[in-house]
Coordinates of C-alpha atoms and ligand atoms in Angstrom, one line a residue:
M84 CA -18.5 73.2 -36.2
P85 CA -18.0 70.9 -39.3
D86 CA -14.6 69.3 -39.5
D87 CA -13.8 70.9 -42.8
N88 CA -13.5 74.4 -41.3
L89 CA -10.3 75.5 -39.8
L90 CA -8.0 78.4 -39.4
L91 CA -4.2 78.1 -39.8
V92 CA -2.3 80.9 -38.0
N93 CA 1.4 81.7 -37.4
I94 CA 2.4 80.4 -40.9
G95 CA 6.0 81.5 -41.3
Q96 CA 5.8 81.4 -45.1
L97 CA 2.7 80.7 -47.2
V98 CA 3.0 79.7 -50.8
T99 CA -0.3 80.8 -52.5
N100 CA 0.7 80.6 -56.2
D101 CA -1.6 83.6 -56.6
P102 CA -0.7 85.3 -59.8
A103 CA -1.8 88.6 -58.3
G104 CA 1.3 88.5 -56.2
D105 CA 4.6 90.1 -57.3
D106 CA 6.5 86.8 -57.3
L107 CA 5.8 83.5 -59.0
L108 CA 4.8 81.7 -55.7
G109 CA 2.7 84.6 -54.3
V110 CA 4.5 84.1 -51.0
I111 CA 3.0 85.7 -47.9
D112 CA 5.1 85.8 -44.7
D113 CA 3.5 85.5 -41.2
A114 CA 0.3 84.4 -42.8
A115 CA -3.0 82.9 -41.9
V116 CA -5.4 80.7 -44.0
A117 CA -9.1 80.2 -43.3
V118 CA -10.8 77.1 -44.8
A119 CA -14.6 76.9 -44.7
D120 CA -16.7 74.0 -46.1
G121 CA -13.6 72.4 -47.5
H122 CA -12.5 75.4 -49.5
I123 CA -10.1 78.3 -49.0
A124 CA -12.1 81.2 -47.6
W125 CA -9.3 83.6 -47.0
A126 CA -5.5 83.8 -47.1
G127 CA -3.3 86.7 -46.2
P128 CA -1.0 88.3 -43.6
G129 CA -2.1 87.1 -40.1
S130 CA -2.3 90.7 -39.0
D131 CA -5.1 91.3 -41.6
L132 CA -7.3 88.4 -40.6
P133 CA -10.9 89.5 -40.8
D134 CA -13.1 89.0 -37.7
E135 CA -15.5 86.7 -39.5
W136 CA -12.8 84.0 -39.7
A137 CA -11.2 84.5 -36.3
E138 CA -13.7 82.1 -34.6
L139 CA -12.8 79.1 -36.7
S140 CA -11.0 76.3 -34.9
R141 CA -7.4 77.5 -34.8
I142 CA -4.2 75.6 -35.5
D143 CA -0.9 77.3 -34.6
C144 CA 1.7 76.4 -37.4
R145 CA 4.6 77.7 -35.2
G146 CA 6.3 79.4 -38.1
C147 CA 6.4 76.5 -40.5
A148 CA 5.9 76.9 -44.3
V149 CA 2.6 76.0 -45.8
L150 CA 2.1 75.0 -49.5
P151 CA -0.8 74.0 -51.6
G152 CA -1.1 70.2 -51.6
F153 CA 1.2 68.6 -54.2
V154 CA -0.5 67.4 -57.4
D155 CA 1.3 64.3 -58.8
S156 CA 0.1 64.3 -62.4
H157 CA 1.8 61.2 -63.7
T158 CA 2.1 57.8 -61.9
H159 CA 1.8 54.1 -62.7
L160 CA 0.7 53.1 -59.2
A161 CA -1.4 50.2 -60.5
F162 CA 1.1 47.4 -60.7
A163 CA 2.3 44.2 -59.0
G164 CA 5.8 42.8 -58.6
D165 CA 9.2 44.2 -58.4
R166 CA 12.0 44.9 -60.9
A167 CA 15.0 45.3 -58.7
D168 CA 16.8 42.6 -60.7
E169 CA 16.4 44.7 -63.9
F170 CA 17.5 47.8 -62.0
G171 CA 20.7 45.9 -61.0
R172 CA 21.3 44.9 -64.6
R173 CA 21.0 48.5 -65.7
L174 CA 23.4 49.6 -63.0
R175 CA 25.8 47.0 -64.4
G176 CA 25.5 48.4 -68.0
E177 CA 22.5 47.2 -69.8
T178 CA 20.1 49.8 -71.1
Y179 CA 16.3 50.1 -70.5
E180 CA 15.7 49.6 -74.2
E181 CA 17.9 46.4 -74.3
I182 CA 16.0 44.9 -71.4
M183 CA 12.7 45.9 -73.0
A184 CA 13.6 44.4 -76.4
A185 CA 14.6 41.1 -74.6
G186 CA 11.1 40.8 -73.2
G187 CA 11.7 42.4 -69.8
G188 CA 10.6 45.9 -68.7
I189 CA 6.9 46.7 -68.9
R190 CA 6.2 43.1 -70.0
S191 CA 7.6 41.6 -66.9
T192 CA 5.3 43.8 -64.8
V193 CA 2.4 42.9 -67.0
A194 CA 3.0 39.2 -66.2
A195 CA 3.1 39.9 -62.4
T196 CA 0.1 42.2 -62.6
R197 CA -2.1 39.8 -64.6
A198 CA -1.3 37.1 -62.0
A199 CA -2.1 39.3 -59.0
S200 CA -5.6 39.2 -57.4
T201 CA -7.3 42.5 -57.0
S202 CA -6.9 42.3 -53.3
D203 CA -3.1 41.8 -53.7
L204 CA -3.0 44.8 -56.0
L205 CA -4.9 46.9 -53.5
G206 CA -2.6 45.6 -50.7
H207 CA 0.2 47.2 -52.6
M208 CA -1.5 50.3 -54.0
V209 CA -3.3 51.6 -50.9
P210 CA -0.2 51.8 -48.7
R211 CA 1.7 53.5 -51.5
A212 CA -1.0 56.1 -52.0
R213 CA -1.2 56.6 -48.2
R214 CA 2.5 57.3 -48.1
M215 CA 2.1 59.7 -51.0
L216 CA -0.7 61.5 -49.1
R217 CA 1.4 61.6 -45.9
A218 CA 4.2 63.2 -47.9
G219 CA 1.8 66.0 -49.0
T220 CA 0.3 64.7 -52.3
T221 CA -3.4 65.6 -52.2
T222 CA -4.2 64.7 -55.8
V223 CA -2.6 61.9 -57.8
E224 CA -3.1 60.7 -61.4
V225 CA -2.8 56.9 -61.8
K226 CA -2.6 55.1 -65.1
S227 CA -3.7 51.6 -66.0
G228 CA -1.3 50.0 -68.5
Y229 CA 0.1 46.8 -66.9
G230 CA -2.8 44.7 -68.0
L231 CA -2.8 45.1 -71.8
E232 CA -5.9 43.0 -72.0
T233 CA -9.4 44.2 -71.5
S234 CA -10.2 42.2 -68.3
T235 CA -7.0 43.2 -66.5
E236 CA -7.1 46.8 -67.6
L237 CA -10.7 47.0 -66.3
R238 CA -9.5 45.4 -63.0
L239 CA -6.8 48.0 -62.7
L240 CA -9.2 50.9 -63.3
G241 CA -11.4 49.3 -60.6
A242 CA -8.5 49.2 -58.2
I243 CA -7.6 52.8 -59.0
A244 CA -11.2 53.8 -58.2
A245 CA -11.0 51.8 -55.0
V246 CA -7.9 53.7 -53.8
D247 CA -9.9 56.9 -54.4
D248 CA -12.8 55.5 -52.3
T249 CA -10.5 54.3 -49.5
L250 CA -8.2 57.3 -48.9
A251 CA -8.7 61.1 -48.7
I252 CA -6.3 61.6 -51.7
D253 CA -8.1 62.4 -54.9
V254 CA -7.2 59.8 -57.6
V255 CA -7.5 60.7 -61.3
P256 CA -7.7 57.6 -63.6
T257 CA -6.0 57.4 -67.0
F258 CA -6.5 54.6 -69.5
L259 CA -3.0 53.5 -70.9
G260 CA -4.0 50.4 -72.8
A261 CA -1.3 51.3 -75.4
H262 CA 1.6 51.1 -72.9
A263 CA 3.4 48.2 -74.7
V264 CA 2.6 45.4 -77.1
P265 CA 1.5 42.4 -75.0
P266 CA 3.2 39.0 -75.7
E267 CA 0.1 37.5 -77.4
F268 CA 0.5 40.3 -80.1
S269 CA 4.3 40.0 -80.4
G270 CA 5.4 41.5 -83.7
D271 CA 1.9 42.8 -84.4
A272 CA 1.6 46.3 -82.9
D273 CA -1.0 47.3 -85.4
G274 CA -3.2 44.3 -84.5
Y275 CA -2.9 45.3 -80.8
I276 CA -3.8 48.9 -81.6
E277 CA -6.9 47.6 -83.4
Q278 CA -7.9 45.7 -80.3
V279 CA -7.2 48.8 -78.1
I280 CA -9.5 50.8 -80.3
T281 CA -12.3 48.4 -80.9
E282 CA -12.5 46.4 -77.7
M283 CA -10.5 48.0 -74.8
L284 CA -11.4 51.7 -75.2
P285 CA -15.2 51.1 -75.3
A286 CA -15.0 48.9 -72.2
C287 CA -12.5 51.1 -70.2
A288 CA -13.5 54.6 -71.2
P289 CA -16.4 54.9 -68.7
H290 CA -13.8 54.3 -65.9
A291 CA -11.2 56.8 -67.0
A292 CA -10.7 60.6 -67.4
F293 CA -7.8 60.5 -69.8
C294 CA -6.3 58.4 -72.6
D295 CA -2.5 58.0 -72.7
V296 CA -0.1 56.2 -75.1
F297 CA 3.6 55.3 -74.8
C298 CA 4.6 56.9 -78.1
D299 CA 8.3 56.2 -78.7
D300 CA 11.0 54.4 -80.6
G301 CA 10.4 50.6 -80.2
V302 CA 7.0 51.1 -78.6
F303 CA 4.1 52.8 -80.6
T304 CA 4.5 55.1 -83.6
V305 CA 3.0 58.5 -83.9
D306 CA 0.4 57.2 -86.3
Q307 CA -0.6 54.4 -83.9
A308 CA -0.7 56.9 -81.0
R309 CA -2.8 59.3 -83.0
A310 CA -5.3 56.6 -83.8
V311 CA -5.7 55.7 -80.1
L312 CA -5.9 59.3 -78.9
R313 CA -8.5 60.3 -81.5
S314 CA -10.6 57.2 -80.7
G315 CA -10.3 58.0 -77.0
L316 CA -11.6 61.5 -77.7
E317 CA -14.7 60.0 -79.2
Y318 CA -15.3 58.2 -75.9
G319 CA -14.8 61.5 -74.0
L320 CA -11.2 60.8 -72.8
K321 CA -8.9 63.8 -73.1
P322 CA -5.5 62.9 -74.5
R323 CA -2.2 63.0 -72.7
L324 CA 1.0 61.3 -74.0
H325 CA 4.3 59.7 -73.1
A326 CA 6.4 61.6 -75.6
N327 CA 10.0 61.8 -76.6
Q328 CA 11.3 59.8 -73.6
L329 CA 13.7 57.5 -75.4
A330 CA 14.3 59.4 -78.6
P331 CA 13.1 62.4 -80.6
S332 CA 10.3 60.2 -81.9
G333 CA 7.6 62.9 -82.7
G334 CA 5.3 62.3 -79.8
A335 CA 5.6 65.9 -78.5
G336 CA 4.5 67.2 -81.9
L337 CA 1.6 64.8 -81.9
A338 CA 0.6 66.0 -78.4
A339 CA 0.5 69.5 -79.7
E340 CA -1.4 68.5 -82.8
V341 CA -4.2 66.7 -81.0
G342 CA -4.4 69.4 -78.3
A343 CA -3.3 67.0 -75.5
L344 CA -3.6 68.3 -72.0
S345 CA 0.0 67.2 -71.4
A346 CA 3.1 65.8 -73.0
D347 CA 5.1 63.8 -70.5
H348 CA 8.8 63.0 -70.2
L349 CA 10.1 65.1 -73.1
D350 CA 13.8 64.1 -72.6
H351 CA 14.3 64.4 -76.3
V352 CA 12.1 67.3 -77.2
T353 CA 13.2 69.4 -80.1
D354 CA 13.1 73.2 -80.4
D355 CA 10.3 73.1 -82.9
E356 CA 8.3 70.9 -80.6
I357 CA 8.8 73.2 -77.7
E358 CA 7.3 76.0 -79.7
A359 CA 4.4 73.8 -80.8
L360 CA 3.7 72.8 -77.2
S361 CA 3.7 76.5 -76.2
L362 CA 1.3 77.4 -78.9
A363 CA -1.0 74.5 -78.2
G364 CA -1.1 75.2 -74.4
T365 CA 0.0 71.6 -73.8
V366 CA 1.5 71.2 -70.3
A367 CA 5.0 69.6 -70.1
V368 CA 5.0 67.0 -67.3
L369 CA 8.7 66.4 -66.4
L370 CA 9.8 63.4 -64.4
P371 CA 13.3 64.0 -62.9
G372 CA 13.1 60.7 -60.9
V373 CA 13.2 58.8 -64.2
S374 CA 16.4 60.5 -65.4
L375 CA 17.9 59.8 -62.0
S376 CA 16.9 56.1 -62.1
L377 CA 18.0 55.6 -65.7
Q378 CA 21.2 57.7 -65.1
L379 CA 20.4 59.9 -68.1
P380 CA 20.5 63.7 -68.6
Q381 CA 17.5 65.6 -67.3
A382 CA 14.8 67.2 -69.5
R383 CA 15.2 70.8 -70.6
G384 CA 12.9 72.2 -67.9
N385 CA 14.1 75.8 -68.1
D386 CA 14.0 75.9 -71.9
L387 CA 10.4 74.7 -71.8
W388 CA 9.6 77.2 -69.2
D389 CA 11.3 80.1 -70.9
A390 CA 9.5 79.3 -74.1
G391 CA 6.2 79.8 -72.3
V392 CA 5.2 76.1 -71.8
T393 CA 3.4 75.4 -68.6
V394 CA 5.7 72.9 -66.7
A395 CA 4.5 70.3 -64.2
L396 CA 6.6 67.9 -62.1
A397 CA 5.6 64.4 -61.2
T398 CA 7.0 61.2 -59.7
D399 CA 6.1 58.8 -62.5
C400 CA 6.0 56.2 -59.7
N401 CA 6.4 52.8 -61.4
P402 CA 8.4 49.6 -60.9
G403 CA 10.8 50.2 -63.8
T404 CA 12.0 53.7 -64.3
S405 CA 11.1 55.7 -61.2
N406 CA 10.4 53.9 -58.0
I407 CA 9.8 57.2 -56.3
E408 CA 6.7 58.1 -54.3
T409 CA 7.1 61.6 -52.8
M410 CA 6.8 65.0 -54.4
P411 CA 9.2 66.8 -52.0
F412 CA 11.9 64.5 -53.3
V413 CA 10.9 65.3 -56.9
V414 CA 11.1 69.1 -56.1
A415 CA 14.6 68.5 -54.7
L416 CA 15.6 66.6 -57.8
A417 CA 14.2 69.3 -60.1
C418 CA 16.3 71.9 -58.3
L419 CA 19.5 69.9 -57.8
E420 CA 19.5 67.8 -61.0
M421 CA 17.3 69.6 -63.6
G422 CA 18.4 73.1 -62.6
L423 CA 15.0 74.6 -62.0
S424 CA 14.9 77.4 -59.5
P425 CA 13.2 76.4 -56.2
E426 CA 10.3 78.7 -57.1
R427 CA 9.8 77.1 -60.5
A428 CA 10.0 73.6 -59.0
V429 CA 7.5 74.3 -56.2
W430 CA 5.1 75.9 -58.6
S431 CA 5.4 73.0 -61.1
A432 CA 4.8 70.4 -58.3
T433 CA 1.6 72.2 -57.2
R434 CA -0.2 74.5 -59.6
G435 CA 1.6 73.0 -62.7
G436 CA 0.4 69.5 -61.7
A437 CA -3.2 70.8 -61.3
L438 CA -3.1 72.4 -64.7
A439 CA -1.7 69.2 -66.2
L440 CA -4.8 67.4 -65.0
G441 CA -7.2 70.2 -66.0
L442 CA -8.1 70.7 -62.4
H443 CA -8.3 74.5 -62.0
D444 CA -9.7 74.3 -58.4
R445 CA -6.4 73.3 -56.8
G446 CA -2.7 73.8 -56.6
H447 CA -3.1 77.3 -55.3
V448 CA -4.3 79.0 -52.1
V449 CA -6.9 81.5 -53.2
P450 CA -10.5 82.0 -52.1
G451 CA -12.7 79.3 -53.6
A452 CA -9.9 76.8 -54.2
L453 CA -10.0 73.4 -52.5
G454 CA -8.7 73.4 -49.0
D455 CA -5.7 71.1 -49.8
L456 CA -2.6 72.1 -47.9
V457 CA 0.7 70.7 -46.7
L458 CA 2.4 72.0 -43.5
L459 CA 6.1 71.5 -44.0
T460 CA 8.5 70.5 -41.2
H461 CA 10.6 73.3 -42.6
P462 CA 10.4 77.1 -42.2
T463 CA 10.7 77.7 -46.0
Y464 CA 10.0 75.9 -49.3
L465 CA 13.7 76.3 -50.1
H466 CA 14.4 73.7 -47.5
L467 CA 12.8 71.1 -49.8
A468 CA 16.0 71.1 -51.9
Y469 CA 18.3 72.2 -49.1
R470 CA 17.4 69.2 -47.0
P471 CA 16.4 66.7 -49.7
D472 CA 16.3 63.6 -47.4
A473 CA 14.4 65.1 -44.5
P474 CA 10.7 64.2 -44.0
A475 CA 9.1 67.3 -45.5
A476 CA 5.5 67.1 -44.5
Q477 CA 4.5 67.4 -40.8
A478 CA 0.7 67.5 -41.5
V479 CA -1.6 67.4 -44.5
V480 CA -5.0 69.0 -44.9
K481 CA -7.4 67.6 -47.6
R482 CA -10.6 69.6 -48.2
G483 CA -10.2 71.4 -44.9
E484 CA -9.6 68.2 -42.8
F485 CA -6.3 67.0 -41.3
V486 CA -5.7 63.6 -42.9
S487 CA -2.2 63.1 -41.5
Ligands
LIG181 O1 6.8 56.4 -67.6 N1 7.6 55.2 -70.3 C1 6.7 54.4 -70.1 N2 6.2 54.0 -69.0 C2 6.9 54.1 -67.7 C3 7.8 53.0 -67.5 C4 7.1 51.8 -67.2 C5 8.0 50.6 -66.9 O2 9.2 50.6 -67.2 O3 7.4 49.8 -66.2 C6 7.5 55.5 -67.6 O4 8.7 55.6 -67.5
LIG182 FE1 5.1 57.1 -67.3

């Protein structure tokens, strides 16, 4: 029998995210799931298991909860170095913006990343991605953006592809050449944007699925971001955007205007922008680990949700604002700090993440979906927030195979 066939039985609580269910999470108690050829073949109450699946190799889940694999839709995993010193300065009172304006922040990671060999980069990225997978993340988006020159951005996209080749986790690459103005263009953001458009995008686009820009006060303006995203579209890269993280700087409106797949951060989103995102069908990717790390108020997750915006949760794993790797912890933060219900948080970390990446084949447990599952150490998804520091994943299935 191929390895990507299996039958999970005695699942205490199965989260399907099946909209046909009565509840948001489509929960089935005492459930079973059959996976054939790497895809979900059947999911339902164990007592209803059809004979045709009963012969698959059977795993007894002993009453644990099973969720769709987490989809982490916003990370900056491709970096070298460490910014604990800046973190300490922030805890002692300096702000992220002050440190950035003084030449630290992203620029300090750019210096470390340019200096790192590709094998050093991978020596850092692969173990991190492996820990993410072991914690239940079966798909992760990774941005470039700490190179800010064509050769290093290309090297980062190459390293991102190598992580995808090395591990079972699916890695989705995003080009973020416009993450900051590099030192050699200091004071000339327009000149750098010109370089991004004329040189970096043509070289990098074949290695990415999305184009992102850090559109915010003190970084890139709405007009600069629009120019990059429009140009990215010409190279086949769908737009997504760092928007309204530091200030109400218009990025969320731009995301809606260009039909971006997602608008991310949104700590300073306005009511009008919430409506625009809802109308445009742009997913709001919220990053509660950033607000925790920066000691700032959380984004308005429930207001976005209540306005009909699709919400996703992600780690934003990066050396500056969210040195967090695991989605169970993000779910806990979303409940405990952002005020999302456990149901909204779990949905946003699974199906919401999948929709933020335009991947309709995952984030739910319905026939035909990818066989990506996480077996919790807990009896219910509620325990993700109830026991926020407990290791949450006891086993992870990727395309029907146990990978941890
Ligand atoms: O998502 N906002 C921009 N980029 C990252 C931070 C990067 C950094 O500080 O190194 C973020 O928070
Ligand atoms: Fe980010």
